PDB file of C-alpha atoms in Angstrom:
ATOM      1  CA  UNK Y   1       0.000   0.000   0.000  1.00  0.00           C
ATOM      2  CA  UNK Y   2       2.762   2.172   0.579  1.00  0.00           C
ATOM      3  CA  UNK Y   3       3.671   1.917  -2.972  1.00  0.00           C
ATOM      4  CA  UNK Y   4       0.216   3.002  -4.096  1.00  0.00           C
ATOM      5  CA  UNK Y   5       0.243   5.811  -1.590  1.00  0.00           C
ATOM      6  CA  UNK Y   6       3.691   6.789  -2.659  1.00  0.00           C
ATOM      7  CA  UNK Y   7       2.610   6.571  -6.277  1.00  0.00           C
ATOM      8  CA  UNK Y   8      -0.390   8.820  -5.564  1.00  0.00           C
ATOM      9  CA  UNK Y   9       1.854  11.338  -3.861  1.00  0.00           C
ATOM     10  CA  UNK Y  10       4.215  11.230  -6.770  1.00  0.00           C
ATOM     11  CA  UNK Y  11       1.346  11.659  -9.223  1.00  0.00           C
ATOM     12  CA  UNK Y  12      -0.035  14.456  -7.132  1.00  0.00           C
ATOM     13  CA  UNK Y  13       3.403  15.931  -6.851  1.00  0.00           C
ATOM     14  CA  UNK Y  14       3.947  15.432 -10.599  1.00  0.00           C
ATOM     15  CA  UNK Y  15       0.701  17.133 -11.481  1.00  0.00           C
ATOM     16  CA  UNK Y  16       1.613  20.042  -9.191  1.00  0.00           C
ATOM     17  CA  UNK Y  17       5.008  20.295 -10.861  1.00  0.00           C
ATOM     18  CA  UNK Y  18       3.312  20.095 -14.232  1.00  0.00           C
ATOM     19  CA  UNK Y  19       0.879  22.811 -13.185  1.00  0.00           C
ATOM     20  CA  UNK Y  20       3.761  24.970 -11.890  1.00  0.00           C
ATOM     21  CA  UNK Y  21       5.663  24.358 -15.120  1.00  0.00           C
ATOM     22  CA  UNK Y  22       2.625  25.420 -17.163  1.00  0.00           C
ATOM     23  CA  UNK Y  23       2.179  28.553 -15.058  1.00  0.00           C
ATOM     24  CA  UNK Y  24       5.882  29.337 -15.432  1.00  0.00           C
ATOM     25  CA  UNK Y  25       5.676  28.921 -19.218  1.00  0.00           C
ATOM     26  CA  UNK Y  26       2.520  31.036 -19.378  1.00  0.00           C
ATOM     27  CA  UNK Y  27       4.148  33.781 -17.295  1.00  0.00           C
ATOM     28  CA  UNK Y  28       7.273  33.615 -19.484  1.00  0.00           C
ATOM     29  CA  UNK Y  29       5.159  33.958 -22.655  1.00  0.00           C
ATOM     30  CA  UNK Y  30       3.199  36.807 -21.084  1.00  0.00           C
ATOM     31  CA  UNK Y  31       6.451  38.539 -20.126  1.00  0.00           C
ATOM     32  CA  UNK Y  32       7.841  38.060 -23.642  1.00  0.00           C
ATOM     33  CA  UNK Y  33       4.669  39.510 -25.157  1.00  0.00           C
ATOM     34  CA  UNK Y  34       4.759  42.433 -22.721  1.00  0.00           C
ATOM     35  CA  UNK Y  35       8.440  43.064 -23.544  1.00  0.00           C
ATOM     36  CA  UNK Y  36       7.627  42.888 -27.281  1.00  0.00           C
ATOM     37  CA  UNK Y  37       4.782  45.415 -26.842  1.00  0.00           C
ATOM     38  CA  UNK Y  38       7.100  47.622 -24.791  1.00  0.00           C
ATOM     39  CA  UNK Y  39       9.797  47.493 -27.504  1.00  0.00           C
ATOM     40  CA  UNK Y  40       7.210  48.254 -30.195  1.00  0.00           C
ATOM     41  CA  UNK Y  41       5.848  51.177 -28.158  1.00  0.00           C
ATOM     42  CA  UNK Y  42       9.381  52.471 -27.583  1.00  0.00           C
ATOM     43  CA  UNK Y  43      10.203  52.107 -31.304  1.00  0.00           C
ATOM     44  CA  UNK Y  44       7.003  53.967 -32.276  1.00  0.00           C
ATOM     45  CA  UNK Y  45       7.878  56.770 -29.846  1.00  0.00           C
ATOM     46  CA  UNK Y  46      11.397  56.925 -31.302  1.00  0.00           C
ATOM     47  CA  UNK Y  47       9.994  57.007 -34.865  1.00  0.00           C
ATOM     48  CA  UNK Y  48       7.537  59.768 -33.904  1.00  0.00           C
ATOM     49  CA  UNK Y  49      10.300  61.822 -32.272  1.00  0.00           C
ATOM     50  CA  UNK Y  50      12.569  61.306 -35.304  1.00  0.00           C
ATOM     51  CA  UNK Y  51       9.772  62.500 -37.607  1.00  0.00           C
ATOM     52  CA  UNK Y  52       9.188  65.511 -35.342  1.00  0.00           C
ATOM     53  CA  UNK Y  53      12.925  66.326 -35.374  1.00  0.00           C
ATOM     54  CA  UNK Y  54      12.952  66.152 -39.182  1.00  0.00           C
ATOM     55  CA  UNK Y  55       9.855  68.379 -39.404  1.00  0.00           C
ATOM     56  CA  UNK Y  56      11.372  70.919 -36.999  1.00  0.00           C
ATOM     57  CA  UNK Y  57      14.651  70.901 -38.945  1.00  0.00           C
ATOM     58  CA  UNK Y  58      12.703  71.585 -42.142  1.00  0.00           C
ATOM     59  CA  UNK Y  59      10.745  74.431 -40.502  1.00  0.00           C
ATOM     60  CA  UNK Y  60      13.964  75.844 -39.033  1.00  0.00           C
ATOM     61  CA  UNK Y  61      15.603  75.767 -42.449  1.00  0.00           C
ATOM     62  CA  UNK Y  62      12.615  77.600 -43.960  1.00  0.00           C
ATOM     63  CA  UNK Y  63      12.743  80.207 -41.180  1.00  0.00           C
ATOM     64  CA  UNK Y  64      16.497  80.705 -41.650  1.00  0.00           C
ATOM     65  CA  UNK Y  65      15.955  81.160 -45.387  1.00  0.00           C
ATOM     66  CA  UNK Y  66      13.108  83.601 -44.751  1.00  0.00           C
ATOM     67  CA  UNK Y  67      15.212  85.582 -42.263  1.00  0.00           C
ATOM     68  CA  UNK Y  68      18.091  85.665 -44.746  1.00  0.00           C
ATOM     69  CA  UNK Y  69      15.847  86.967 -47.546  1.00  0.00           C
ATOM     70  CA  UNK Y  70      14.253  89.506 -45.188  1.00  0.00           C
ATOM     71  CA  UNK Y  71      17.713  90.660 -44.068  1.00  0.00           C
ATOM     72  CA  UNK Y  72      18.791  91.089 -47.694  1.00  0.00           C
ATOM     73  CA  UNK Y  73      15.654  93.120 -48.424  1.00  0.00           C
ATOM     74  CA  UNK Y  74      16.235  95.207 -45.301  1.00  0.00           C
ATOM     75  CA  UNK Y  75      19.832  95.929 -46.307  1.00  0.00           C
ATOM     76  CA  UNK Y  76      18.740  96.865 -49.840  1.00  0.00           C
ATOM     77  CA  UNK Y  77      16.046  99.214 -48.515  1.00  0.00           C
ATOM     78  CA  UNK Y  78      18.485 100.675 -45.994  1.00  0.00           C
ATOM     79  CA  UNK Y  79      21.021 101.331 -48.769  1.00  0.00           C
ATOM     80  CA  UNK Y  80      18.315 102.905 -50.935  1.00  0.00           C
ATOM     81  CA  UNK Y  81      17.208 105.078 -48.004  1.00  0.00           C
ATOM     82  CA  UNK Y  82      20.793 106.177 -47.484  1.00  0.00           C
ATOM     83  CA  UNK Y  83      21.066 107.203 -51.144  1.00  0.00           C
ATOM     84  CA  UNK Y  84      17.734 109.003 -50.946  1.00  0.00           C
ATOM     85  CA  UNK Y  85      18.822 110.851 -47.789  1.00  0.00           C
ATOM     86  CA  UNK Y  86      22.027 111.948 -49.513  1.00  0.00           C
ATOM     87  CA  UNK Y  87      20.040 113.090 -52.543  1.00  0.00           C
ATOM     88  CA  UNK Y  88      17.645 114.964 -50.267  1.00  0.00           C
ATOM     89  CA  UNK Y  89      20.562 116.734 -48.594  1.00  0.00           C
ATOM     90  CA  UNK Y  90      22.089 117.606 -51.973  1.00  0.00           C
ATOM     91  CA  UNK Y  91      18.796 118.863 -53.362  1.00  0.00           C
ATOM     92  CA  UNK Y  92      18.132 120.871 -50.183  1.00  0.00           C
ATOM     93  CA  UNK Y  93      21.526 122.531 -50.542  1.00  0.00           C
ATOM     94  CA  UNK Y  94      20.875 123.230 -54.207  1.00  0.00           C
ATOM     95  CA  UNK Y  95      17.469 124.709 -53.403  1.00  0.00           C
ATOM     96  CA  UNK Y  96      18.990 126.866 -50.695  1.00  0.00           C
ATOM     97  CA  UNK Y  97      21.669 128.054 -53.134  1.00  0.00           C
ATOM     98  CA  UNK Y  98      19.074 128.807 -55.803  1.00  0.00           C
ATOM     99  CA  UNK Y  99      16.965 130.706 -53.276  1.00  0.00           C
ATOM    100  CA  UNK Y 100      20.076 132.696 -52.315  1.00  0.00           C
ATOM    101  CA  UNK Y 101      20.702 133.496 -55.989  1.00  0.00           C
ATOM    102  CA  UNK Y 102      17.076 134.533 -56.483  1.00  0.00           C
ATOM    103  CA  UNK Y 103      17.281 136.700 -53.378  1.00  0.00           C
ATOM    104  CA  UNK Y 104      20.488 138.286 -54.671  1.00  0.00           C
ATOM    105  CA  UNK Y 105      18.954 138.878 -58.091  1.00  0.00           C
ATOM    106  CA  UNK Y 106      15.828 140.364 -56.563  1.00  0.00           C
ATOM    107  CA  UNK Y 107      17.975 142.750 -54.482  1.00  0.00           C
ATOM    108  CA  UNK Y 108      20.047 143.622 -57.521  1.00  0.00           C
ATOM    109  CA  UNK Y 109      16.918 144.308 -59.585  1.00  0.00           C
ATOM    110  CA  UNK Y 110      15.747 146.787 -56.980  1.00  0.00           C
ATOM    111  CA  UNK Y 111      19.054 148.638 -57.266  1.00  0.00           C
ATOM    112  CA  UNK Y 112      19.216 148.360 -61.057  1.00  0.00           C
ATOM    113  CA  UNK Y 113      15.575 148.254 -62.060  1.00  0.00           C
ATOM    114  CA  UNK Y 114      16.325 148.938 -65.727  1.00  0.00           C
ATOM    115  CA  UNK Y 115      19.536 147.179 -66.707  1.00  0.00           C
ATOM    116  CA  UNK Y 116      19.825 148.926 -70.099  1.00  0.00           C
ATOM    117  CA  UNK Y 117      19.318 152.548 -69.015  1.00  0.00           C
ATOM    118  CA  UNK Y 118      20.493 154.554 -66.037  1.00  0.00           C
ATOM    119  CA  UNK Y 119      23.148 156.893 -64.825  1.00  0.00           C
ATOM    120  CA  UNK Y 120      25.853 154.207 -65.173  1.00  0.00           C
ATOM    121  CA  UNK Y 121      25.048 153.427 -68.813  1.00  0.00           C
ATOM    122  CA  UNK Y 122      28.248 155.128 -69.909  1.00  0.00           C
ATOM    123  CA  UNK Y 123      30.319 152.679 -67.983  1.00  0.00           C
ATOM    124  CA  UNK Y 124      31.108 149.648 -70.157  1.00  0.00           C
ATOM    125  CA  UNK Y 125      31.636 147.170 -67.248  1.00  0.00           C
ATOM    126  CA  UNK Y 126      28.385 148.120 -65.559  1.00  0.00           C
ATOM    127  CA  UNK Y 127      26.530 147.646 -68.845  1.00  0.00           C
ATOM    128  CA  UNK Y 128      28.135 144.233 -69.341  1.00  0.00           C
ATOM    129  CA  UNK Y 129      27.222 143.193 -65.808  1.00  0.00           C
ATOM    130  CA  UNK Y 130      23.654 144.392 -66.258  1.00  0.00           C
ATOM    131  CA  UNK Y 131      23.369 142.564 -69.578  1.00  0.00           C
ATOM    132  CA  UNK Y 132      24.694 139.329 -68.053  1.00  0.00           C
ATOM    133  CA  UNK Y 133      22.227 139.582 -65.140  1.00  0.00           C
ATOM    134  CA  UNK Y 134      19.406 140.317 -67.545  1.00  0.00           C
ATOM    135  CA  UNK Y 135      20.244 137.209 -69.566  1.00  0.00           C
ATOM    136  CA  UNK Y 136      20.655 135.069 -66.429  1.00  0.00           C
ATOM    137  CA  UNK Y 137      17.257 136.135 -65.137  1.00  0.00           C
ATOM    138  CA  UNK Y 138      15.605 135.195 -68.411  1.00  0.00           C
ATOM    139  CA  UNK Y 139      17.333 131.808 -68.659  1.00  0.00           C
ATOM    140  CA  UNK Y 140      15.423 128.775 -67.316  1.00  0.00           C
ATOM    141  CA  UNK Y 141      17.234 126.632 -64.777  1.00  0.00           C
ATOM    142  CA  UNK Y 142      18.010 123.255 -66.292  1.00  0.00           C
ATOM    143  CA  UNK Y 143      18.302 120.092 -64.253  1.00  0.00           C
ATOM    144  CA  UNK Y 144      19.373 116.678 -65.381  1.00  0.00           C
ATOM    145  CA  UNK Y 145      18.498 113.358 -63.806  1.00  0.00           C
ATOM    146  CA  UNK Y 146      22.158 112.380 -64.247  1.00  0.00           C
ATOM    147  CA  UNK Y 147      23.084 115.000 -61.699  1.00  0.00           C
ATOM    148  CA  UNK Y 148      21.277 112.967 -59.044  1.00  0.00           C
ATOM    149  CA  UNK Y 149      23.179 109.751 -59.656  1.00  0.00           C
ATOM    150  CA  UNK Y 150      26.201 108.931 -57.511  1.00  0.00           C
TER     151      UNK Y 150
END
């Protein structure tokens, strides 16, 4: 009887070992599957981050290009403004000089209202000066666009 009792214990013990072995295998498979899912999730996250990095690099490149073009436009406009300021200064000086000449001529006309007749008409130099002023006053001022180029 001992042998049947011992055999039953061994069978019982064998079935417990078998059950433990099955549980161990099931847990191992579950762990493998969980590790596989974890690796897949990690790989997807890495792929998403890599795609985001590439997208951000592309956007950064576009922004750098845009800033470069904007800077070039700014420098061109700044250079043009500088030229225009210089032209404005030159034209202001010219206008001031012309106004001075007109003022001088107006004052001279008051003194010599009739350039061809007067008490000094016998003097050759005074007549020449009066004739030159008369011709200058009747001459239009000519301007050329080339004069504005630098």
